[in-house]
Amino acid sequence: MNATISFDSVLHVVLALVGVAVFVGLNGLLLVYAERKVAGFIQRRPGPYEVGPQGILQAVADALKLIGKQLVRPDRADPLLFWMAPVLAFFPVLLLFLPIPFSPLLTGWDVNLGLLLILAFAGFNVLALLLAGWGSNNKYGLLGAARAVAQSVAYEIPLLLAVLAIAFQEGTLSLSAIVGGQGGMPWQWNIAVQPLAFLIFFVSALGETNRAPFDLPEAESELTAGFHTEYSGMGFGMFFLAEYANMIVACSVCTVLFLGGWKGPFLDGAWWFLAKVYGLLLTMMWFRWTYPRVRFDQLLNLNWRWLLPLGVLNLLATAFVMKL
Amino acid sequence: MHSTETLRSHGTACPATSADGGCTDDQIAGDGYTCRFEQGARPESLILNMGPQHPSTHGVLRVLLELDGEYIVRAEPVLGYLHRMHEKMAEVKTPAQFMPNMGRVDYLHALAWNWAYVGAVEKLAGIEIPERAEYLRVITCELNRISSHLLWWGAYLLDLGAFTPIMYAFDDREMLLDLLQLMTGSRLTYSSFRFGGVYTDAGPAFVQGVRQFIPHLRSRLPMYTALVTENIILRRRIEEVGVIPQDMVTRYGASGPVARGSGIAYDVRRAEPYSVYDRFDYEIPVRHEECSMARYMVRMAEIEQSLRIIEQAIESLPEGEHMHPKAPKPSFKLPAGESYFAVEGARGKIGVWIASDGGKTPYRVKLRAPGFSNLALFAECARGTLLADAVAILGSLDMVIPEIDR
């Protein structure tokens, strides 16, 4: 990676951003469809099948409906904060895709501190949720925002600890280098060396992306819709897309750190990466349609009493072994 | 003059801007009732209006909450959004005309209400019921109880954030509805009991269907236990949450699974036996934990006990008439007097009291809805719990709002 900023590298990043936007948009549609089909499969019903063959156009119809709807702002909501929130929720996520190595050739921006970049920009999400809840002048929204902040801040710590364990082990923050340090076979992946870190990372990622059973900021049976209670149309659509984009990022990072990235037993390439990411995404969906929601104090207890001490112990053990 | 000004200040969309003191609470704009729900001693508390349009207040219950963070300082259920004057309608309709109303008081256990009213009228008018009809009443009423518990189970899990169980519950319930449709002609708001019997006789299709359904549901229940009841998240959410001590049960007159979950073995079928329930061998499930989980376990066990009753009843179903030959015509007159009849509904003790002055229509009818008493203890029970617990407690009380409002 050349440190000087040339026209080529800027062009490369811009192209990568466009590519990422397309990737996220298409995946949003795909994942909405997949989520509903998975839910249907788990609940012994067909899921969407009216719009297009096997309901494949259902997500497109949903998207068109959301785009076509009027944007409504509650009377006493703060216009600036209210409209800033969905934008802030969605656009920083695109940046998160830049350093992710889909394959050696298919990397937006192979930066040395890729992991740091992702962790830094991922923090934007909680700001967006806070603004949405606070700005919409709704009590359910406010409660949702308060939950979102407490949850995101808490779960970022074990997430970081799990990531640090891998960074210590590999001695780098570059995502490509971390993949490079792993082999093709499953027992050569980091998950074989660091199963505890993987567990902590995945649970924390569920918490960070507000997915069930940790979907407390939008717990619909308690807070109607939590932080996005007042959003409709594309305001809601942006949050929705951001949630799926965040899921993809979390699963991608998980794949890079623990599952050997683009490497597989044969024919290394982006398909291995995508297969692993979609596998993790399906696991997340499977959790959502299986488990009840935890209570807020239990959520924080799980974090402070279990994930955090385990993360610290794991990190210490890793550092100790590395020193040997 | 003064009154109109008061009215106007209450009617403004934003009472906070009307500084004339008409409405002191600037947290909830709206009607006089909510204006009287004023903020308590803590200035930092938040008044939250939960319902009547809220995903987990099932229908149109409204709960006013005073929150300190997410802890509930005070909770107050507000009723009356679904008041349809069933008791008044009973005064202007003949008993036969009033029967369809009974399917609409508690739409989930409609046949128990059918039975309570029919029983009260039969007691007052001295109408006899053939034995076969008694058995058919037991079978259909217990099938209806299972369908009510299954729906509660699914909806409760939905409240707790698990989306899938309700689909499985509806899958089983669908078979029950098909069976009950054969007997009653309807799928939800049944009104098939008649003074002196039941409307239709059980055909071979119904008997066969019930015989097939019993092993089917029995094979499903272990799966529900393994997948849902033993789930650690569920247990943590509802164990030791919503503790209702025995004295609270007696003070509020709670009944049904709410009382039995608190260790009070009161079941009308056993305590004040009616019909042919004394001929069957079944247990009254009782738990002593007093928490939401206890009520959950009681209902799950009741499904099994209802299956036992149905199994015995369908095997010993006597031959004969389904309507007594001397059953009165729909236009019969009630003799003067009073009568009271209680049955065990899915939510507790259903009581119907009829006073008649010998006219075409009853003079007064009182419907005792178990849900009303069960909900009444919510305000005391929810104090000091978390908002998420309030949802878990409300769900564990198994409310049907039309029954509570009547």
XYZ file of C-alpha atoms in Angstrom:
730
model
C 0.000 0.000 0.000
C 1.538 3.237 -1.164
C 1.208 6.032 1.394
C 1.094 8.893 -1.109
C -2.360 9.943 -2.218
C -2.534 9.710 -5.968
C -5.393 10.248 -8.383
C -5.536 6.505 -8.901
C -6.016 5.646 -5.266
C -8.760 8.288 -4.869
C -10.503 6.927 -7.944
C -10.150 3.452 -6.522
C -11.826 4.477 -3.263
C -14.640 6.313 -5.047
C -15.290 3.322 -7.275
C -15.191 1.083 -4.239
C -17.753 3.285 -2.463
C -20.085 3.086 -5.449
C -19.606 -0.650 -5.585
C -20.279 -0.925 -1.872
C -23.456 1.158 -2.182
C -24.714 -1.178 -4.899
C -23.674 -4.206 -2.869
C -25.471 -2.936 0.237
C -28.598 -1.990 -1.696
C -28.847 -5.347 -3.436
C -28.069 -7.205 -0.249
C -30.707 -5.229 1.608
C -33.305 -6.526 -0.838
C -31.868 -10.024 -0.762
C -31.726 -10.172 3.026
C -35.257 -8.854 3.476
C -36.441 -11.611 1.175
C -34.211 -14.178 2.881
C -35.344 -13.093 6.344
C -38.986 -13.500 5.414
C -38.422 -16.833 3.717
C -36.372 -18.091 6.666
C -39.084 -16.919 9.043
C -41.633 -18.702 6.902
C -39.578 -21.875 6.881
C -39.150 -21.819 10.653
C -42.821 -21.051 11.207
C -44.085 -23.716 8.809
C -45.634 -21.307 6.332
C -44.564 -20.431 2.783
C -43.477 -16.844 3.391
C -43.896 -14.336 0.547
C -44.864 -15.965 -2.727
C -47.365 -13.724 -4.449
C -45.127 -11.062 -6.008
C -43.075 -12.671 -8.746
C -42.010 -16.324 -8.876
C -41.637 -17.614 -5.292
C -42.226 -14.041 -4.096
C -38.786 -13.001 -5.280
C -39.997 -9.493 -6.092
C -41.578 -8.986 -2.675
C -38.567 -7.055 -1.365
C -38.630 -4.814 -4.450
C -42.315 -4.128 -3.879
C -41.611 -3.328 -0.228
C -38.807 -0.976 -1.204
C -40.976 0.809 -3.780
C -43.721 1.195 -1.211
C -41.305 2.705 1.313
C -39.839 5.073 -1.280
C -43.278 6.139 -2.436
C -44.564 7.025 1.007
C -44.791 10.555 2.285
C -42.155 11.626 4.761
C -43.925 12.569 7.959
C -42.406 14.405 10.866
C -44.274 14.718 14.160
C -45.402 18.227 14.997
C -43.077 18.963 17.846
C -40.079 16.939 16.686
C -36.762 18.641 16.020
C -36.546 18.732 12.197
C -32.747 18.785 11.997
C -32.139 15.909 14.413
C -35.134 13.987 13.150
C -33.950 13.918 9.534
C -30.274 13.665 10.337
C -30.724 10.412 12.245
C -31.619 8.046 9.366
C -28.909 9.565 7.177
C -26.363 9.155 9.955
C -27.511 5.617 10.505
C -27.031 4.577 6.914
C -24.129 6.426 5.275
C -21.306 5.709 7.733
C -22.055 2.012 7.246
C -20.917 2.280 3.629
C -17.463 3.354 4.825
C -17.256 0.222 6.943
C -17.192 -1.887 3.805
C -14.090 -0.157 2.385
C -11.395 -2.110 4.240
C -13.194 -5.470 4.090
C -11.246 -7.913 1.904
C -13.774 -9.920 -0.079
C -10.830 -11.502 -1.876
C -7.181 -10.441 -2.460
C -8.282 -8.553 -5.588
C -11.644 -7.396 -4.335
C -10.731 -5.009 -1.535
C -11.986 -1.425 -1.484
C -9.079 0.052 0.384
C -6.454 -2.225 1.834
C -5.485 0.028 4.711
C -3.157 -1.020 7.510
C -5.558 0.035 10.226
C -8.665 -1.466 8.620
C -9.912 -2.984 11.850
C -9.577 0.332 13.653
C -11.445 2.120 10.863
C -14.353 -0.290 11.140
C -14.556 -0.087 14.923
C -14.355 3.719 14.840
C -17.077 4.237 12.254
C -19.310 1.536 13.737
C -19.712 3.875 16.706
C -21.769 6.220 14.536
C -24.705 3.872 14.674
C -25.441 4.542 18.322
C -25.365 8.298 17.686
C -27.968 7.871 14.963
C -30.247 5.849 17.223
C -29.869 8.408 19.990
C -30.730 11.281 17.661
C -33.709 9.393 16.267
C -35.118 8.659 19.685
C -34.442 12.083 21.104
C -35.355 14.095 18.037
C -38.728 12.501 17.412
C -40.268 13.809 20.661
C -41.800 10.492 21.530
C -41.567 8.788 24.896
C -41.211 5.322 23.431
C -38.525 6.722 21.137
C -36.712 8.218 24.099
C -36.783 4.955 26.036
C -35.558 3.140 22.932
C -32.719 5.618 22.491
C -31.692 5.288 26.129
C -31.624 1.526 25.751
C -29.671 1.762 22.497
C -26.946 3.891 24.057
C -26.530 1.723 27.139
C -26.535 -1.427 25.057
C -24.155 -0.280 22.332
C -21.652 1.209 24.735
C -21.696 -1.909 26.887
C -21.363 -4.404 24.055
C -18.614 -2.497 22.283
C -16.191 -3.422 25.059
C -16.299 -7.247 24.830
C -16.408 -6.862 21.053
C -13.155 -4.891 21.189
C -11.600 -7.389 23.588
C -12.395 -10.262 21.242
C -11.012 -8.337 18.274
C -7.893 -7.394 20.220
C -7.186 -11.021 21.015
C -7.012 -11.748 17.285
C -5.026 -8.590 16.593
C -2.469 -9.627 19.268
C -2.243 -13.068 17.829
C -1.754 -11.909 14.257
C 0.231 -8.818 15.179
C -1.635 -6.619 12.735
C -4.775 -4.528 12.306
C -4.903 -5.060 8.562
C -7.793 -7.298 7.630
C -6.003 -8.813 4.603
C -3.017 -9.677 6.741
C -5.286 -11.349 9.300
C -6.809 -13.493 6.565
C -3.323 -14.131 5.228
C -2.306 -15.522 8.595
C -4.980 -18.222 8.426
C -5.026 -21.366 6.335
C -7.658 -22.827 4.046
C -8.817 -25.724 6.152
C -11.334 -25.115 8.975
C -8.829 -26.218 11.629
C -6.404 -23.608 10.348
C -8.885 -20.805 10.948
C -8.697 -18.605 14.008
C -11.917 -20.050 15.368
C -9.998 -23.254 16.110
C -7.436 -21.329 18.148
C -9.780 -18.748 19.681
C -13.227 -20.351 20.070
C -14.017 -18.244 23.130
C -13.164 -15.023 21.321
C -15.427 -16.104 18.471
C -18.305 -16.715 20.861
C -17.800 -13.367 22.590
C -17.506 -11.602 19.257
C -20.650 -13.140 17.813
C -22.801 -12.500 20.889
C -21.527 -8.933 21.132
C -22.160 -8.447 17.416
C -25.774 -9.488 17.961
C -25.956 -6.871 20.708
C -24.244 -4.199 18.627
C -26.515 -4.721 15.636
C -29.630 -4.786 17.862
C -30.690 -8.175 16.600
C -32.942 -10.546 18.496
C -32.688 -11.719 21.222
C -31.011 -8.378 21.958
C -33.365 -6.158 19.931
C -34.257 -4.058 22.939
C -34.024 -0.561 21.409
C -36.939 -1.459 19.149
C -38.611 -4.089 21.357
C -41.985 -3.918 19.705
C -44.007 -5.574 22.445
C -42.690 -3.101 25.003
C -41.812 0.110 23.143
C -44.091 -0.268 20.086
C -41.111 0.350 17.777
C -38.591 2.004 20.076
C -36.327 4.589 18.515
C -37.979 4.472 15.089
C -41.574 4.691 16.338
C -42.190 7.976 14.520
C -40.434 7.127 11.271
C -42.263 6.065 8.167
C -41.394 5.786 4.486
C -37.710 6.021 3.685
C -36.921 7.418 7.141
C -37.755 3.977 8.425
C -36.315 2.415 5.269
C -32.877 3.887 5.985
C -32.844 2.456 9.500
C -33.963 -0.852 8.107
C -31.254 -0.869 5.447
C -28.679 0.253 7.997
C -29.611 -2.661 10.250
C -29.008 -5.152 7.474
C -25.834 -3.378 6.354
C -24.557 -3.491 9.931
C -25.342 -7.180 10.070
C -23.327 -7.756 6.901
C -20.403 -5.788 8.300
C -20.488 -7.669 11.584
C -20.616 -11.013 9.802
C -17.883 -9.964 7.362
C -15.553 -8.942 10.158
C -16.378 -12.172 11.938
C -15.512 -14.100 8.772
C -12.232 -12.247 8.357
C -11.173 -12.591 11.971
C -12.284 -16.122 12.724
C -13.359 -18.027 9.640
C -10.445 -17.585 7.273
C -11.996 -14.902 5.046
C -11.742 -15.769 1.364
C -9.783 -18.952 2.025
C -11.375 -22.338 1.718
C -10.281 -25.975 1.354
C -10.132 -25.460 -2.426
C -10.487 -22.637 -4.981
C -9.846 -19.614 -2.707
C -11.948 -16.602 -3.640
C -14.754 -14.203 -2.861
C -17.328 -17.023 -3.019
C -15.896 -18.566 0.130
C -16.102 -15.208 1.835
C -19.701 -14.656 0.788
C -20.713 -18.208 1.680
C -19.360 -17.771 5.208
C -20.979 -14.339 5.583
C -24.369 -15.630 4.477
C -23.992 -18.609 6.767
C -23.505 -16.277 9.711
C -26.394 -14.079 8.558
C -28.673 -17.108 8.407
C -27.593 -18.002 11.933
C -28.597 -14.519 13.078
C -31.991 -14.916 11.418
C -32.385 -18.341 12.940
C -31.774 -16.837 16.419
C -34.290 -14.095 15.794
C -37.110 -16.458 14.912
C -36.340 -18.865 17.739
C -35.611 -16.988 20.943
C -37.665 -14.683 23.127
C -36.235 -11.279 23.946
C -34.081 -10.828 27.042
C -34.856 -8.156 29.595
C -32.704 -5.067 29.742
C -31.039 -5.727 33.089
C -30.324 -9.302 31.988
C -28.788 -7.978 28.797
C -26.400 -5.769 30.744
C -25.717 -8.502 33.299
C -24.740 -10.864 30.527
C -22.312 -8.266 29.269
C -20.719 -7.018 32.475
C -20.728 -10.293 34.369
C -19.867 -12.782 31.646
C -18.696 -11.401 28.332
C -16.441 -8.701 29.736
C -14.533 -10.841 32.305
C -14.288 -13.697 29.821
C -13.011 -11.280 27.187
C -10.357 -9.912 29.543
C -9.277 -13.408 30.566
C -9.121 -14.480 26.950
C -7.033 -11.447 26.053
C -4.652 -12.047 28.954
C -4.292 -15.697 28.026
C -3.613 -14.758 24.408
C -1.005 -12.188 25.422
C 0.619 -14.713 27.739
C 0.790 -17.408 25.085
C 2.105 -14.912 22.504
C 4.868 -13.853 24.912
C 5.927 -17.468 25.337
C -69.138 30.413 31.493
C -66.654 28.871 33.844
C -67.482 25.379 32.684
C -66.943 26.153 29.027
C -63.533 27.587 29.780
C -62.592 24.490 31.685
C -63.780 22.413 28.796
C -61.797 24.412 26.326
C -58.602 24.172 28.299
C -59.063 20.439 28.519
C -59.772 20.223 24.848
C -56.653 21.988 23.630
C -54.172 19.774 21.895
C -51.328 20.959 24.035
C -52.217 21.677 27.662
C -48.675 22.780 28.370
C -49.309 25.957 26.418
C -52.529 26.789 28.222
C -51.249 28.378 31.381
C -54.699 28.967 32.876
C -54.299 25.928 35.103
C -57.054 23.953 33.439
C -54.825 20.974 33.138
C -51.820 20.678 35.361
C -50.227 17.678 33.721
C -48.271 18.730 30.707
C -46.997 15.218 30.002
C -50.184 13.795 28.555
C -52.479 15.906 26.480
C -56.001 14.710 26.302
C -59.089 13.806 28.200
C -60.062 14.568 31.768
C -59.129 11.119 32.979
C -55.481 11.362 32.048
C -55.299 14.908 33.355
C -56.163 13.524 36.767
C -53.307 11.023 36.538
C -50.812 13.505 37.801
C -47.145 13.148 38.319
C -46.267 11.726 41.694
C -43.716 12.877 44.216
C -40.737 12.314 41.941
C -40.155 15.217 39.601
C -37.965 13.156 37.276
C -40.626 10.555 36.570
C -42.140 10.049 33.150
C -45.794 9.427 32.529
C -46.259 6.943 29.738
C -49.532 6.132 28.104
C -49.417 2.476 27.134
C -52.354 1.647 24.928
C -55.158 1.491 23.955
C -53.243 0.964 20.718
C -50.199 -0.916 21.872
C -48.925 -4.238 20.521
C -48.974 -6.032 23.860
C -52.092 -4.739 25.580
C -54.112 -7.182 23.459
C -57.044 -5.308 22.169
C -57.871 -2.027 23.737
C -56.544 -2.060 27.249
C -54.889 1.161 28.243
C -52.383 1.358 31.059
C -51.153 4.639 32.442
C -47.654 4.266 33.808
C -45.488 6.512 35.877
C -41.932 5.494 35.150
C -38.693 6.209 36.926
C -36.229 5.264 34.232
C -37.710 1.956 33.189
C -39.002 1.132 36.658
C -42.719 1.422 37.219
C -43.623 3.722 40.070
C -47.346 3.476 39.467
C -49.531 1.637 36.990
C -53.186 2.161 36.400
C -55.286 0.170 33.931
C -57.942 2.230 32.157
C -60.944 0.239 31.028
C -64.028 0.933 29.008
C -62.786 1.180 25.446
C -64.777 -1.880 24.480
C -67.837 -1.497 26.663
C -70.824 -2.870 24.737
C -73.458 -2.942 27.464
C -74.001 -6.682 27.404
C -75.715 -6.528 30.787
C -78.108 -3.847 29.572
C -78.760 -5.784 26.374
C -79.732 -8.762 28.524
C -82.519 -6.647 30.023
C -84.103 -5.852 26.677
C -83.688 -9.215 24.961
C -85.376 -12.508 25.668
C -82.987 -15.214 26.879
C -82.965 -16.834 23.439
C -82.227 -13.518 21.756
C -79.438 -12.847 24.220
C -77.609 -16.087 23.532
C -75.486 -14.737 20.629
C -74.173 -12.049 22.969
C -72.580 -14.715 25.124
C -70.264 -15.731 22.320
C -69.006 -12.185 22.177
C -68.227 -11.490 25.809
C -65.111 -13.637 25.895
C -64.494 -14.649 22.321
C -61.718 -17.057 23.278
C -63.736 -19.206 25.629
C -67.181 -18.458 24.250
C -68.679 -21.804 25.184
C -68.013 -21.298 28.888
C -70.057 -18.103 28.736
C -72.701 -19.931 26.734
C -72.801 -22.463 29.492
C -72.938 -19.957 32.339
C -75.955 -18.193 30.860
C -77.731 -21.345 29.735
C -77.082 -22.870 33.135
C -78.519 -19.890 34.991
C -81.640 -19.864 32.823
C -82.095 -23.624 33.149
C -81.713 -23.388 36.917
C -84.291 -20.613 37.141
C -86.813 -22.182 34.775
C -86.205 -25.753 35.924
C -85.312 -27.030 32.472
C -83.877 -30.523 32.269
C -80.931 -31.464 30.077
C -80.403 -34.882 28.481
C -77.260 -36.712 29.507
C -75.837 -36.765 25.996
C -76.119 -32.993 25.829
C -74.214 -32.670 29.105
C -71.403 -34.772 27.681
C -71.366 -32.774 24.449
C -71.195 -29.569 26.475
C -68.236 -30.888 28.441
C -66.420 -31.989 25.286
C -66.944 -28.778 23.327
C -66.265 -26.564 26.326
C -62.989 -28.338 27.070
C -61.958 -28.223 23.406
C -62.659 -24.513 23.555
C -60.556 -24.196 26.714
C -57.625 -25.828 24.934
C -57.961 -23.484 21.980
C -58.047 -20.531 24.361
C -54.930 -21.700 26.218
C -53.107 -22.373 22.951
C -53.842 -18.894 21.711
C -52.765 -17.427 25.041
C -49.554 -19.410 24.859
C -48.699 -18.105 21.402
C -49.660 -14.534 22.181
C -47.743 -14.552 25.467
C -44.582 -15.698 23.741
C -45.170 -12.995 21.169
C -45.276 -10.453 24.002
C -41.973 -11.792 25.239
C -40.435 -11.355 21.801
C -40.595 -14.896 20.417
C -42.414 -14.771 17.110
C -42.591 -18.397 16.152
C -44.624 -20.226 18.846
C -47.867 -18.483 17.895
C -47.672 -20.032 14.432
C -47.387 -23.509 15.932
C -50.182 -22.772 18.387
C -52.425 -21.609 15.562
C -51.571 -24.722 13.627
C -53.029 -26.875 16.403
C -55.821 -24.452 17.103
C -56.888 -24.650 13.488
C -57.769 -28.322 13.966
C -59.782 -27.435 17.061
C -61.668 -24.737 15.203
C -62.501 -27.198 12.435
C -63.851 -29.619 15.029
C -65.870 -26.993 16.841
C -67.214 -25.749 13.531
C -68.775 -29.168 13.011
C -70.585 -28.888 16.338
C -71.396 -25.197 16.563
C -71.389 -23.897 13.012
C -68.979 -21.102 13.846
C -65.270 -20.806 14.411
C -64.935 -18.119 17.054
C -68.065 -16.592 18.543
C -69.964 -19.770 19.343
C -73.530 -19.684 20.569
C -74.532 -23.300 20.198
C -75.820 -24.176 23.676
C -79.587 -24.140 23.993
C -81.908 -24.124 26.968
C -82.386 -27.867 27.383
C -79.489 -29.164 25.308
C -77.145 -28.262 22.503
C -78.000 -27.127 18.979
C -76.434 -29.981 17.003
C -75.764 -33.597 17.758
C -72.269 -34.986 17.442
C -71.868 -36.861 14.185
C -69.294 -39.566 13.465
C -67.025 -36.973 11.842
C -66.820 -34.988 15.074
C -66.271 -38.012 17.296
C -63.621 -39.369 14.940
C -61.961 -35.959 14.685
C -61.766 -35.561 18.464
C -60.319 -39.056 18.817
C -57.613 -38.167 16.318
C -56.920 -34.769 17.801
C -56.133 -35.999 21.324
C -53.011 -38.027 20.390
C -51.988 -35.307 17.937
C -51.872 -32.592 20.581
C -50.282 -34.960 23.099
C -47.480 -35.571 20.630
C -46.965 -31.832 20.201
C -46.850 -30.831 23.862
C -43.404 -32.363 24.604
C -42.024 -30.376 21.676
C -43.440 -27.163 23.139
C -41.892 -27.998 26.484
C -38.506 -28.703 24.959
C -38.455 -25.741 22.594
C -40.170 -23.067 24.628
C -40.837 -23.879 28.276
C -37.294 -24.976 28.979
C -35.710 -22.096 27.103
C -33.373 -20.276 29.452
C -34.311 -16.811 28.166
C -38.000 -17.487 28.720
C -37.403 -18.847 32.199
C -35.323 -15.842 33.171
C -37.981 -13.526 31.808
C -40.936 -14.944 33.724
C -39.618 -16.854 36.745
C -40.029 -14.827 39.933
C -41.601 -12.035 37.911
C -45.070 -10.816 38.779
C -45.335 -12.505 42.144
C -48.944 -12.591 43.312
C -49.161 -13.674 46.970
C -52.199 -15.627 48.101
C -53.649 -12.743 50.075
C -53.542 -10.562 46.974
C -55.475 -13.226 45.103
C -58.192 -13.307 47.755
C -58.310 -9.533 48.169
C -58.930 -8.961 44.483
C -61.049 -12.057 43.947
C -58.791 -13.432 41.264
C -59.595 -16.900 40.007
C -58.623 -19.410 37.384
C -54.967 -20.047 36.546
C -54.008 -16.803 38.315
C -55.290 -18.186 41.640
C -54.033 -21.705 40.939
C -50.590 -20.361 40.082
C -50.497 -18.883 43.572
C -51.267 -22.169 45.274
C -55.019 -21.760 45.680
C -56.606 -24.938 44.357
C -59.883 -23.328 43.437
C -61.551 -24.641 40.317
C -65.311 -24.328 39.910
C -65.434 -27.720 38.219
C -64.164 -29.284 41.450
C -65.259 -26.798 44.112
C -68.856 -26.322 42.977
C -69.360 -29.260 40.626
C -71.792 -28.704 37.805
C -72.932 -30.849 34.915
C -71.156 -34.222 34.720
C -67.655 -33.100 35.664
C -67.739 -35.244 38.800
C -67.747 -38.381 36.634
C -64.346 -37.771 35.113
C -60.924 -38.477 36.499
C -58.737 -35.389 36.183
C -56.469 -33.200 38.249
C -56.562 -29.520 39.095
C -53.022 -28.272 38.333
C -51.727 -26.064 41.139
C -48.360 -24.359 41.469
C -46.981 -22.604 44.507
C -44.328 -20.328 42.982
C -46.849 -17.439 42.656
C -44.948 -16.019 39.670
C -45.700 -15.704 35.955
C -43.970 -19.010 35.315
C -46.361 -20.726 37.733
C -49.361 -19.398 35.806
C -47.692 -20.488 32.586
C -47.154 -24.007 33.910
C -50.708 -24.203 35.247
C -52.140 -23.396 31.817
C -49.864 -25.853 30.054
C -50.889 -28.556 32.537
C -54.542 -27.639 32.073
C -54.273 -28.399 28.382
C -53.255 -31.940 29.300
C -56.014 -32.273 31.886
C -58.616 -31.014 29.419
C -57.413 -33.655 26.979
C -57.947 -36.258 29.699
C -61.501 -35.068 30.309
C -62.294 -35.035 26.595
C -60.828 -38.506 26.161
C -63.015 -39.948 28.919
C -66.105 -38.075 27.784
C -65.809 -39.076 24.149
C -65.348 -42.749 25.104
C -68.326 -42.762 27.451
C -70.556 -40.551 25.316
C -74.084 -41.860 25.995
C -76.643 -42.391 23.253
C -79.812 -40.365 23.266
C -81.234 -36.955 22.534
C -79.125 -33.835 22.222
C -82.164 -31.663 23.077
C -84.614 -32.468 25.828
C -88.027 -33.258 24.324
C -89.618 -30.837 26.778
C -87.133 -28.052 26.053
C -88.963 -24.727 25.893
C -89.667 -22.797 22.708
C -87.479 -19.739 22.140
C -90.340 -17.456 23.180
C -90.685 -18.937 26.680
C -91.091 -16.701 29.694
C -88.734 -16.879 32.637
C -90.489 -17.463 35.949
C -90.049 -14.755 38.582
C -87.045 -15.294 40.813
C -83.293 -15.267 40.923
C -80.606 -17.725 39.952
C -76.847 -17.834 39.835
C -74.692 -20.245 37.880
C -70.908 -20.394 37.800
C -68.625 -22.295 35.476
C -64.856 -22.539 35.150
C -63.703 -20.557 32.165
C -60.203 -20.500 30.720
C -59.549 -17.300 32.664
C -61.345 -18.196 35.877
C -64.739 -18.217 37.484
C -67.491 -17.090 35.147
C -70.709 -16.266 36.942
C -74.093 -15.266 35.615
C -76.791 -13.992 37.944
C -80.293 -13.517 36.594
C -83.155 -11.740 38.317
C -86.506 -12.103 36.639
C -89.854 -10.535 37.431
C -91.704 -12.996 35.248
C -91.646 -10.828 32.133
C -90.446 -11.710 28.668
C -86.970 -10.434 29.394
C -84.903 -10.715 32.588
C -85.157 -7.810 34.994
C -81.411 -7.686 35.559
C -78.450 -9.794 34.544
C -75.024 -9.578 36.129
C -72.047 -11.073 34.352
C -69.064 -11.892 36.567
C -66.020 -11.706 34.324
C -62.893 -13.337 35.797
C -60.587 -11.148 33.726
C -61.813 -8.032 35.488
C -60.734 -9.260 38.920
C -57.523 -10.701 37.548
C -56.598 -7.423 35.886
C -57.481 -5.427 39.003
C -54.441 -6.753 40.831
C -52.113 -5.587 38.080
C -51.744 -2.098 39.556
C -50.408 -3.517 42.810
C -48.439 -6.334 41.229
C -46.617 -4.194 38.671
C -45.351 -1.588 41.116
C -41.571 -1.528 41.226
C -41.067 -3.817 38.244
C -39.517 -2.985 34.905
C -41.493 -1.955 31.854
C -40.602 -5.270 30.220
C -41.887 -7.082 33.328
C -45.195 -5.223 33.074
C -45.652 -6.796 29.645
C -44.756 -10.206 31.072
C -47.228 -9.764 33.951
C -50.072 -8.473 31.786
C -49.596 -11.405 29.459
C -49.514 -13.929 32.296
C -52.910 -12.686 33.502
C -54.374 -13.769 30.141
C -56.678 -10.879 29.530
C -59.481 -10.759 27.033
C -60.524 -7.146 26.976
C -64.088 -7.635 25.641
C -64.741 -9.807 28.669
C -63.300 -7.258 31.075
C -65.297 -4.381 29.596
C -68.402 -6.460 28.773
